[in-house]
PDB file of C-alpha atoms and ligand atoms in Angstrom:
ATOM      1  CA  MET A   1     -17.808  16.303  -7.637  1.00 39.00           C
ATOM      2  CA  ILE A   2     -15.697  13.517  -9.080  1.00 41.00           C
ATOM      3  CA  ASP A   3     -15.232  15.569 -12.249  1.00 41.00           C
ATOM      4  CA  LEU A   4     -14.016  18.477 -10.155  1.00 40.00           C
ATOM      5  CA  PHE A   5     -11.510  16.282  -8.345  1.00 38.00           C
ATOM      6  CA  ARG A   6     -10.421  14.726 -11.620  1.00 38.00           C
ATOM      7  CA  ARG A   7      -9.899  18.103 -13.282  1.00 39.00           C
ATOM      8  CA  ARG A   8      -7.897  19.306 -10.304  1.00 40.00           C
ATOM      9  CA  PHE A   9      -5.717  16.228 -10.565  1.00 38.00           C
ATOM     10  CA  LEU A  10      -5.153  16.683 -14.297  1.00 38.00           C
ATOM     11  CA  ILE A  11      -4.076  20.282 -13.774  1.00 36.00           C
ATOM     12  CA  GLY A  12      -1.650  19.092 -11.108  1.00 38.00           C
ATOM     13  CA  ALA A  13      -0.356  16.315 -13.321  1.00 39.00           C
ATOM     14  CA  SER A  14       0.244  18.702 -16.217  1.00 39.00           C
ATOM     15  CA  LEU A  15       2.252  21.007 -13.959  1.00 40.00           C
ATOM     16  CA  LEU A  16       4.375  18.118 -12.737  1.00 42.00           C
ATOM     17  CA  SER A  17       5.214  17.106 -16.298  1.00 41.00           C
ATOM     18  CA  SER A  18       6.032  20.627 -17.440  1.00 41.00           C
ATOM     19  CA  THR A  19       9.402  21.254 -19.008  1.00 41.00           C
ATOM     20  CA  PRO A  20      12.075  22.939 -16.859  1.00 44.00           C
ATOM     21  CA  LEU A  21      11.699  26.113 -18.962  1.00 44.00           C
ATOM     22  CA  ILE A  22       7.988  26.374 -18.221  1.00 41.00           C
ATOM     23  CA  ARG A  23       8.520  25.507 -14.565  1.00 41.00           C
ATOM     24  CA  ALA A  24      11.062  28.307 -14.282  1.00 44.00           C
ATOM     25  CA  VAL A  25       8.554  30.990 -15.271  1.00 44.00           C
ATOM     26  CA  LEU A  26       5.750  29.678 -13.084  1.00 41.00           C
ATOM     27  CA  PRO A  27       4.923  31.874 -10.098  1.00 42.00           C
ATOM     28  CA  THR A  28       5.940  30.635  -6.677  1.00 45.00           C
ATOM     29  CA  PRO A  29       3.892  27.616  -5.596  1.00 53.00           C
ATOM     30  CA  ALA A  30       0.309  28.267  -4.551  1.00 57.00           C
ATOM     31  CA  PHE A  31      -0.103  28.336  -0.802  1.00 79.00           C
ATOM     32  CA  ALA A  32      -3.516  27.983   0.729  1.00 83.00           C
ATOM     33  CA  LYS A  33      -5.147  29.891   3.577  1.00 82.00           C
ATOM     34  CA  GLU A  34      -7.104  26.886   4.775  1.00 83.00           C
ATOM     35  CA  PHE A  35      -6.660  23.133   4.540  1.00 83.00           C
ATOM     36  CA  ASP A  36      -8.880  21.669   1.833  1.00 79.00           C
ATOM     37  CA  PRO A  37      -9.723  18.083   2.827  1.00 72.00           C
ATOM     38  CA  THR A  38     -11.499  17.324  -0.447  1.00 72.00           C
ATOM     39  CA  ALA A  39      -8.266  17.805  -2.377  1.00 75.00           C
ATOM     40  CA  ALA A  40      -6.200  15.566  -0.111  1.00 88.00           C
ATOM     41  CA  LEU A  41      -8.544  12.821   1.035  1.00 95.00           C
ATOM     42  CA  VAL A  42     -10.413  11.683  -2.074  1.00 95.00           C
ATOM     43  CA  PHE A  43      -9.047   9.805  -5.098  1.00 96.00           C
ATOM     44  CA  PRO A  44      -7.166  10.894  -7.126  1.00 96.00           C
ATOM     45  CA  TYR A  45      -5.217  12.058  -4.123  1.00 96.00           C
ATOM     46  CA  THR A  46      -3.188  15.263  -4.178  1.00 94.00           C
ATOM     47  CA  VAL A  47      -0.626  16.832  -1.867  1.00 94.00           C
ATOM     48  CA  PRO A  48      -2.425  19.599   0.023  1.00 93.00           C
ATOM     49  CA  ALA A  49      -0.979  23.083  -0.420  1.00 93.00           C
ATOM     50  CA  LEU A  50       1.067  24.384   2.475  1.00 94.00           C
ATOM     51  CA  LEU A  51      -0.618  26.974   4.688  1.00 94.00           C
ATOM     52  CA  TYR A  52       2.630  28.999   4.868  1.00 95.00           C
ATOM     53  CA  SER A  53       5.777  29.591   2.821  1.00 95.00           C
ATOM     54  CA  TYR A  54       8.633  27.079   2.654  1.00 96.00           C
ATOM     55  CA  ASP A  55      10.765  29.286   4.909  1.00 96.00           C
ATOM     56  CA  ALA A  56       8.049  29.891   7.525  1.00 96.00           C
ATOM     57  CA  ASN A  57       9.559  27.320   9.903  1.00 98.00           C
ATOM     58  CA  GLU A  58      13.125  28.661   9.770  1.00 97.00           C
ATOM     59  CA  PRO A  59      15.360  28.158  11.631  1.00 97.00           C
ATOM     60  CA  ALA A  60      13.780  25.037  13.181  1.00 98.00           C
ATOM     61  CA  ILE A  61      13.092  23.480   9.768  1.00 98.00           C
ATOM     62  CA  ASP A  62      14.965  24.940   6.807  1.00 97.00           C
ATOM     63  CA  ALA A  63      13.184  26.003   3.621  1.00 97.00           C
ATOM     64  CA  LEU A  64      14.932  23.493   1.339  1.00 97.00           C
ATOM     65  CA  THR A  65      13.967  20.597   3.600  1.00 97.00           C
ATOM     66  CA  MET A  66      10.359  21.835   3.640  1.00 97.00           C
ATOM     67  CA  GLN A  67      10.279  22.127  -0.154  1.00 96.00           C
ATOM     68  CA  ILE A  68      11.809  18.712  -0.855  1.00 97.00           C
ATOM     69  CA  HIS A  69       9.806  17.059   1.902  1.00 98.00           C
ATOM     70  CA  HIS A  70       6.461  18.512   0.807  1.00 96.00           C
ATOM     71  CA  ASP A  71       6.857  18.497  -2.961  1.00 95.00           C
ATOM     72  CA  LYS A  72       9.039  15.428  -3.533  1.00 96.00           C
ATOM     73  CA  HIS A  73       8.662  13.009  -0.628  1.00 97.00           C
ATOM     74  CA  HIS A  74       4.962  13.577  -0.020  1.00 97.00           C
ATOM     75  CA  GLY A  75       4.487  13.882  -3.772  1.00 96.00           C
ATOM     76  CA  ALA A  76       5.954  10.422  -4.258  1.00 97.00           C
ATOM     77  CA  TYR A  77       3.598   8.850  -1.705  1.00 98.00           C
ATOM     78  CA  VAL A  78       0.628  10.365  -3.524  1.00 97.00           C
ATOM     79  CA  THR A  79       1.892   9.352  -6.966  1.00 97.00           C
ATOM     80  CA  ASN A  80       2.530   5.783  -5.817  1.00 98.00           C
ATOM     81  CA  LEU A  81      -0.840   5.549  -4.052  1.00 98.00           C
ATOM     82  CA  ASN A  82      -2.775   6.779  -7.086  1.00 98.00           C
ATOM     83  CA  ALA A  83      -0.873   4.369  -9.327  1.00 98.00           C
ATOM     84  CA  ALA A  84      -1.606   1.417  -7.033  1.00 98.00           C
ATOM     85  CA  LEU A  85      -5.339   2.220  -7.105  1.00 98.00           C
ATOM     86  CA  ASN A  86      -5.421   2.770 -10.852  1.00 97.00           C
ATOM     87  CA  ASP A  87      -7.166  -0.527 -11.650  1.00 97.00           C
ATOM     88  CA  HIS A  88      -9.315  -0.633  -8.506  1.00 98.00           C
ATOM     89  CA  PRO A  89     -12.415   1.573  -8.942  1.00 97.00           C
ATOM     90  CA  ASP A  90     -13.964   0.076  -5.792  1.00 97.00           C
ATOM     91  CA  LEU A  91     -11.021   1.349  -3.734  1.00 98.00           C
ATOM     92  CA  GLN A  92     -11.020   4.693  -5.566  1.00 97.00           C
ATOM     93  CA  ARG A  93     -14.505   5.370  -4.190  1.00 97.00           C
ATOM     94  CA  LYS A  94     -13.253   5.260  -0.586  1.00 97.00           C
ATOM     95  CA  THR A  95     -11.924   8.282   1.294  1.00 97.00           C
ATOM     96  CA  LEU A  96      -8.377   8.077   2.631  1.00 98.00           C
ATOM     97  CA  PRO A  97      -9.535   7.233   6.207  1.00 97.00           C
ATOM     98  CA  GLU A  98     -11.859   4.536   4.829  1.00 97.00           C
ATOM     99  CA  LEU A  99      -9.081   3.106   2.673  1.00 98.00           C
ATOM    100  CA  LEU A 100      -6.678   2.888   5.621  1.00 98.00           C
ATOM    101  CA  ALA A 101      -9.242   1.537   8.088  1.00 98.00           C
ATOM    102  CA  GLY A 102     -10.160  -1.148   5.535  1.00 98.00           C
ATOM    103  CA  LEU A 103      -6.616  -2.146   4.667  1.00 97.00           C
ATOM    104  CA  ASN A 104      -7.365  -5.860   5.160  1.00 96.00           C
ATOM    105  CA  GLN A 105      -9.897  -5.602   2.307  1.00 95.00           C
ATOM    106  CA  VAL A 106      -7.245  -4.294  -0.098  1.00 98.00           C
ATOM    107  CA  PRO A 107      -6.065  -7.039  -2.505  1.00 98.00           C
ATOM    108  CA  GLU A 108      -2.835  -8.635  -1.351  1.00 97.00           C
ATOM    109  CA  PRO A 109      -0.735  -7.657  -4.417  1.00 97.00           C
ATOM    110  CA  ILE A 110      -1.166  -3.935  -3.663  1.00 98.00           C
ATOM    111  CA  ARG A 111      -1.753  -4.055   0.111  1.00 98.00           C
ATOM    112  CA  THR A 112       1.791  -3.212   1.209  1.00 98.00           C
ATOM    113  CA  THR A 113       2.015  -0.402  -1.350  1.00 98.00           C
ATOM    114  CA  VAL A 114      -1.298   1.053  -0.162  1.00 98.00           C
ATOM    115  CA  HIS A 115      -0.292   0.585   3.498  1.00 98.00           C
ATOM    116  CA  ASN A 116       2.945   2.524   3.056  1.00 98.00           C
ATOM    117  CA  ASN A 117       1.812   5.218   0.634  1.00 98.00           C
ATOM    118  CA  ALA A 118      -1.697   5.899   1.975  1.00 98.00           C
ATOM    119  CA  GLY A 119      -0.147   5.932   5.440  1.00 98.00           C
ATOM    120  CA  GLY A 120       2.519   8.352   4.272  1.00 98.00           C
ATOM    121  CA  HIS A 121      -0.119  10.541   2.637  1.00 98.00           C
ATOM    122  CA  ALA A 122      -2.199  10.653   5.841  1.00 98.00           C
ATOM    123  CA  ASN A 123       0.774  11.291   8.122  1.00 98.00           C
ATOM    124  CA  HIS A 124       2.146  14.139   6.008  1.00 98.00           C
ATOM    125  CA  THR A 125      -1.296  15.680   5.428  1.00 97.00           C
ATOM    126  CA  MET A 126      -1.522  16.011   9.217  1.00 97.00           C
ATOM    127  CA  PHE A 127       2.092  17.208   9.542  1.00 98.00           C
ATOM    128  CA  TRP A 128       1.782  20.254   7.229  1.00 97.00           C
ATOM    129  CA  GLN A 129      -1.319  21.422   9.092  1.00 96.00           C
ATOM    130  CA  ILE A 130       0.288  21.605  12.518  1.00 97.00           C
ATOM    131  CA  LEU A 131       3.492  23.464  11.550  1.00 97.00           C
ATOM    132  CA  GLY A 132       3.987  27.109  10.573  1.00 97.00           C
ATOM    133  CA  GLY A 133       3.097  28.433  14.024  1.00 97.00           C
ATOM    134  CA  LYS A 134       4.843  30.321  16.765  1.00 97.00           C
ATOM    135  CA  GLY A 135       5.216  27.517  19.302  1.00 98.00           C
ATOM    136  CA  GLY A 136       4.442  28.453  22.876  1.00 97.00           C
ATOM    137  CA  GLU A 137       1.932  26.459  24.864  1.00 97.00           C
ATOM    138  CA  PRO A 138      -1.555  25.100  24.236  1.00 98.00           C
ATOM    139  CA  LYS A 139      -4.454  26.809  25.975  1.00 97.00           C
ATOM    140  CA  GLY A 140      -7.983  26.094  27.122  1.00 97.00           C
ATOM    141  CA  ASP A 141      -9.493  22.610  27.147  1.00 97.00           C
ATOM    142  CA  LEU A 142      -6.614  21.191  25.108  1.00 98.00           C
ATOM    143  CA  ALA A 143      -4.179  22.297  27.832  1.00 98.00           C
ATOM    144  CA  ALA A 144      -6.522  20.753  30.414  1.00 98.00           C
ATOM    145  CA  ALA A 145      -6.631  17.465  28.471  1.00 98.00           C
ATOM    146  CA  ILE A 146      -2.815  17.412  28.239  1.00 98.00           C
ATOM    147  CA  GLN A 147      -2.687  17.896  32.009  1.00 98.00           C
ATOM    148  CA  ARG A 148      -5.286  15.170  32.620  1.00 98.00           C
ATOM    149  CA  ASP A 149      -4.079  12.520  30.138  1.00 98.00           C
ATOM    150  CA  LEU A 150      -0.370  13.208  29.605  1.00 98.00           C
ATOM    151  CA  GLY A 151       0.775  14.725  32.901  1.00 98.00           C
ATOM    152  CA  GLY A 152       1.044  18.321  31.694  1.00 98.00           C
ATOM    153  CA  PHE A 153       2.807  20.125  28.878  1.00 98.00           C
ATOM    154  CA  ASP A 154       6.357  19.778  30.206  1.00 98.00           C
ATOM    155  CA  LYS A 155       5.933  16.038  30.744  1.00 98.00           C
ATOM    156  CA  LEU A 156       4.344  15.665  27.310  1.00 98.00           C
ATOM    157  CA  LYS A 157       7.321  17.383  25.698  1.00 98.00           C
ATOM    158  CA  ALA A 158       9.822  15.229  27.601  1.00 98.00           C
ATOM    159  CA  ASP A 159       7.971  11.966  26.882  1.00 98.00           C
ATOM    160  CA  PHE A 160       7.319  12.898  23.244  1.00 98.00           C
ATOM    161  CA  ASN A 161      10.963  13.839  22.641  1.00 98.00           C
ATOM    162  CA  LEU A 162      12.122  10.597  24.229  1.00 98.00           C
ATOM    163  CA  ALA A 163       9.736   8.570  22.061  1.00 98.00           C
ATOM    164  CA  ALA A 164      10.903  10.464  18.955  1.00 98.00           C
ATOM    165  CA  THR A 165      14.614  10.111  19.647  1.00 96.00           C
ATOM    166  CA  LYS A 166      14.597   6.455  20.715  1.00 96.00           C
ATOM    167  CA  LEU A 167      12.460   5.321  17.759  1.00 95.00           C
ATOM    168  CA  PHE A 168      14.845   3.065  15.811  1.00 93.00           C
ATOM    169  CA  GLY A 169      15.059   3.891  12.114  1.00 94.00           C
ATOM    170  CA  SER A 170      12.199   5.824  10.523  1.00 97.00           C
ATOM    171  CA  GLY A 171       8.780   6.678  11.903  1.00 98.00           C
ATOM    172  CA  TRP A 172       6.594   9.094  13.809  1.00 98.00           C
ATOM    173  CA  ALA A 173       5.954  10.268  17.355  1.00 98.00           C
ATOM    174  CA  LEU A 174       2.246  11.030  17.582  1.00 98.00           C
ATOM    175  CA  VAL A 175      -0.372  12.291  20.009  1.00 98.00           C
ATOM    176  CA  LEU A 176      -3.667  10.512  19.325  1.00 98.00           C
ATOM    177  CA  VAL A 177      -7.096  11.874  20.190  1.00 98.00           C
ATOM    178  CA  ASP A 178     -10.325   9.888  20.534  1.00 97.00           C
ATOM    179  CA  GLY A 179     -13.903  11.047  20.116  1.00 96.00           C
ATOM    180  CA  GLU A 180     -14.152  11.994  23.791  1.00 97.00           C
ATOM    181  CA  GLY A 181     -11.035  14.143  23.602  1.00 98.00           C
ATOM    182  CA  LYS A 182      -8.800  11.673  25.439  1.00 98.00           C
ATOM    183  CA  LEU A 183      -5.134  11.963  24.443  1.00 98.00           C
ATOM    184  CA  SER A 184      -2.404   9.328  24.190  1.00 98.00           C
ATOM    185  CA  LEU A 185       1.229   9.360  23.098  1.00 98.00           C
ATOM    186  CA  VAL A 186       2.437   6.685  20.670  1.00 98.00           C
ATOM    187  CA  ALA A 187       5.333   5.954  18.320  1.00 98.00           C
ATOM    188  CA  ARG A 188       4.801   4.274  14.956  1.00 98.00           C
ATOM    189  CA  PRO A 189       7.486   2.885  12.611  1.00 97.00           C
ATOM    190  CA  ASN A 190       7.789   3.699   8.911  1.00 97.00           C
ATOM    191  CA  GLN A 191       4.532   5.200   7.543  1.00 97.00           C
ATOM    192  CA  ASP A 192       2.197   3.198   9.783  1.00 97.00           C
ATOM    193  CA  SER A 193      -0.786   5.497  10.222  1.00 98.00           C
ATOM    194  CA  PRO A 194      -3.057   5.231  13.262  1.00 98.00           C
ATOM    195  CA  LEU A 195      -5.909   5.656  10.762  1.00 97.00           C
ATOM    196  CA  ILE A 196      -5.294   1.954   9.966  1.00 97.00           C
ATOM    197  CA  GLU A 197      -6.570   1.282  13.501  1.00 96.00           C
ATOM    198  CA  GLY A 198      -9.479   3.699  12.997  1.00 95.00           C
ATOM    199  CA  LYS A 199      -7.787   6.240  15.271  1.00 97.00           C
ATOM    200  CA  ARG A 200      -7.144   9.955  14.775  1.00 97.00           C
ATOM    201  CA  VAL A 201      -3.917  11.938  15.187  1.00 98.00           C
ATOM    202  CA  LEU A 202      -3.939  15.305  16.947  1.00 98.00           C
ATOM    203  CA  PHE A 203      -0.360  16.162  16.033  1.00 98.00           C
ATOM    204  CA  GLY A 204       2.960  14.440  15.522  1.00 98.00           C
ATOM    205  CA  ASN A 205       6.542  14.676  14.354  1.00 98.00           C
ATOM    206  CA  ASP A 206       8.185  13.000  11.382  1.00 98.00           C
ATOM    207  CA  VAL A 207      11.533  11.509  12.419  1.00 98.00           C
ATOM    208  CA  TRP A 208      12.443  10.038   9.065  1.00 97.00           C
ATOM    209  CA  GLU A 209      15.917  11.321   8.154  1.00 96.00           C
ATOM    210  CA  HIS A 210      14.412  13.097   5.121  1.00 97.00           C
ATOM    211  CA  ALA A 211      12.632  15.417   7.588  1.00 97.00           C
ATOM    212  CA  TYR A 212      15.809  16.817   9.113  1.00 97.00           C
ATOM    213  CA  TYR A 213      19.056  15.456   7.638  1.00 97.00           C
ATOM    214  CA  LEU A 214      19.989  18.470   5.445  1.00 96.00           C
ATOM    215  CA  LYS A 215      20.184  20.747   8.491  1.00 97.00           C
ATOM    216  CA  TYR A 216      20.716  18.414  11.444  1.00 97.00           C
ATOM    217  CA  GLN A 217      22.494  15.372   9.951  1.00 96.00           C
ATOM    218  CA  ASN A 218      22.695  12.818  12.805  1.00 95.00           C
ATOM    219  CA  ARG A 219      21.418  15.250  15.463  1.00 96.00           C
ATOM    220  CA  ARG A 220      17.832  14.027  15.615  1.00 96.00           C
ATOM    221  CA  ALA A 221      17.432  15.222  19.206  1.00 96.00           C
ATOM    222  CA  ASP A 222      18.146  18.832  18.149  1.00 97.00           C
ATOM    223  CA  TYR A 223      15.481  18.622  15.422  1.00 98.00           C
ATOM    224  CA  VAL A 224      13.001  17.046  17.823  1.00 98.00           C
ATOM    225  CA  GLY A 225      13.621  19.843  20.317  1.00 98.00           C
ATOM    226  CA  ALA A 226      13.243  22.600  17.678  1.00 98.00           C
ATOM    227  CA  PHE A 227       9.932  21.119  16.448  1.00 98.00           C
ATOM    228  CA  TRP A 228       8.051  22.658  19.392  1.00 98.00           C
ATOM    229  CA  SER A 229       9.018  26.197  18.359  1.00 98.00           C
ATOM    230  CA  VAL A 230       7.024  26.020  15.107  1.00 98.00           C
ATOM    231  CA  LEU A 231       3.848  24.264  16.245  1.00 98.00           C
ATOM    232  CA  ASP A 232       0.611  26.064  15.450  1.00 98.00           C
ATOM    233  CA  TRP A 233      -1.324  25.580  18.689  1.00 98.00           C
ATOM    234  CA  PRO A 234      -4.456  27.414  17.507  1.00 97.00           C
ATOM    235  CA  ARG A 235      -4.685  25.015  14.562  1.00 96.00           C
ATOM    236  CA  ILE A 236      -3.964  22.001  16.793  1.00 98.00           C
ATOM    237  CA  ALA A 237      -6.710  23.241  19.143  1.00 98.00           C
ATOM    238  CA  ALA A 238      -9.065  23.381  16.160  1.00 97.00           C
ATOM    239  CA  ARG A 239      -8.128  19.772  15.334  1.00 97.00           C
ATOM    240  CA  TYR A 240      -8.858  18.852  18.955  1.00 98.00           C
ATOM    241  CA  ALA A 241     -12.309  20.451  18.770  1.00 97.00           C
ATOM    242  CA  ALA A 242     -12.960  18.691  15.450  1.00 96.00           C
ATOM    243  CA  ALA A 243     -11.969  15.324  16.934  1.00 97.00           C
ATOM    244  CA  LYS A 244     -14.465  15.762  19.742  1.00 97.00           C
ATOM    245  CA  ALA A 245     -17.132  16.803  17.233  1.00 96.00           C
ATOM    246  CA  GLY A 246     -16.363  13.735  15.088  1.00 94.00           C
ATOM    247  CA  THR A 247     -15.295  15.864  12.121  1.00 93.00           C
ATOM    248  CA  LEU A 248     -11.499  15.434  12.172  1.00 94.00           C
ATOM    249  CA  ALA A 249     -11.047  13.841   8.754  1.00 87.00           C
ATOM    250  CA  ALA A 250      -7.347  12.987   8.910  1.00 87.00           C
TER     251      ALA A 250
HETATM  252 MN1   MN B   1       8.288  12.673   5.813  1.00 75.31          MN
END
């Protein structure tokens, strides 16, 4: 398995280092039908392929922002994380959730780098999975849990948007889910991942300026409001079911 992961990484690395001429004749980036956790969550880490095209979230999130955000920003977190772990085979053997949950065992010289970049990798790996949808409202037992734990969908949206807009600087508004399916709303600064606390994220919104500035500039509230129109509730419901089954990896 490790050889498979390694070969995948080398193919990715060779694409990244291709000359502009070769890049220009490459087909459009490969998009995946399903999220592949083995590619994203095991060293050497890779950015998971999007499950939709760059423009799938227009007009809420513009295609150029999606492309730069996914390829460049998330790409940098992964590159920096892999580099930090280069001389640490013991840490390379951990999965991403294990690495984050065991952050206090990471050697001090690379701990902050791992904190920020593994956290960024986890947060964005979640983020791409929950976008690309048609918005609307959650259904079934997820809707019931939102009613029970968060006061209903309208209250969730209002509270979530407030948390996202009042978060000072960069960070995330997140809905967490525990193994019993209980939901909670939190905000986290920077790339602090709840996986550090051994928790799991159901869905969340990236309110770093890189997530919206090209289209919205200083209008974070408009971006936060538009976010709901591109959520993929069936996929979020699948994440909810996985969390209750103990199989939600990240
Ligand atoms: Mn981001």
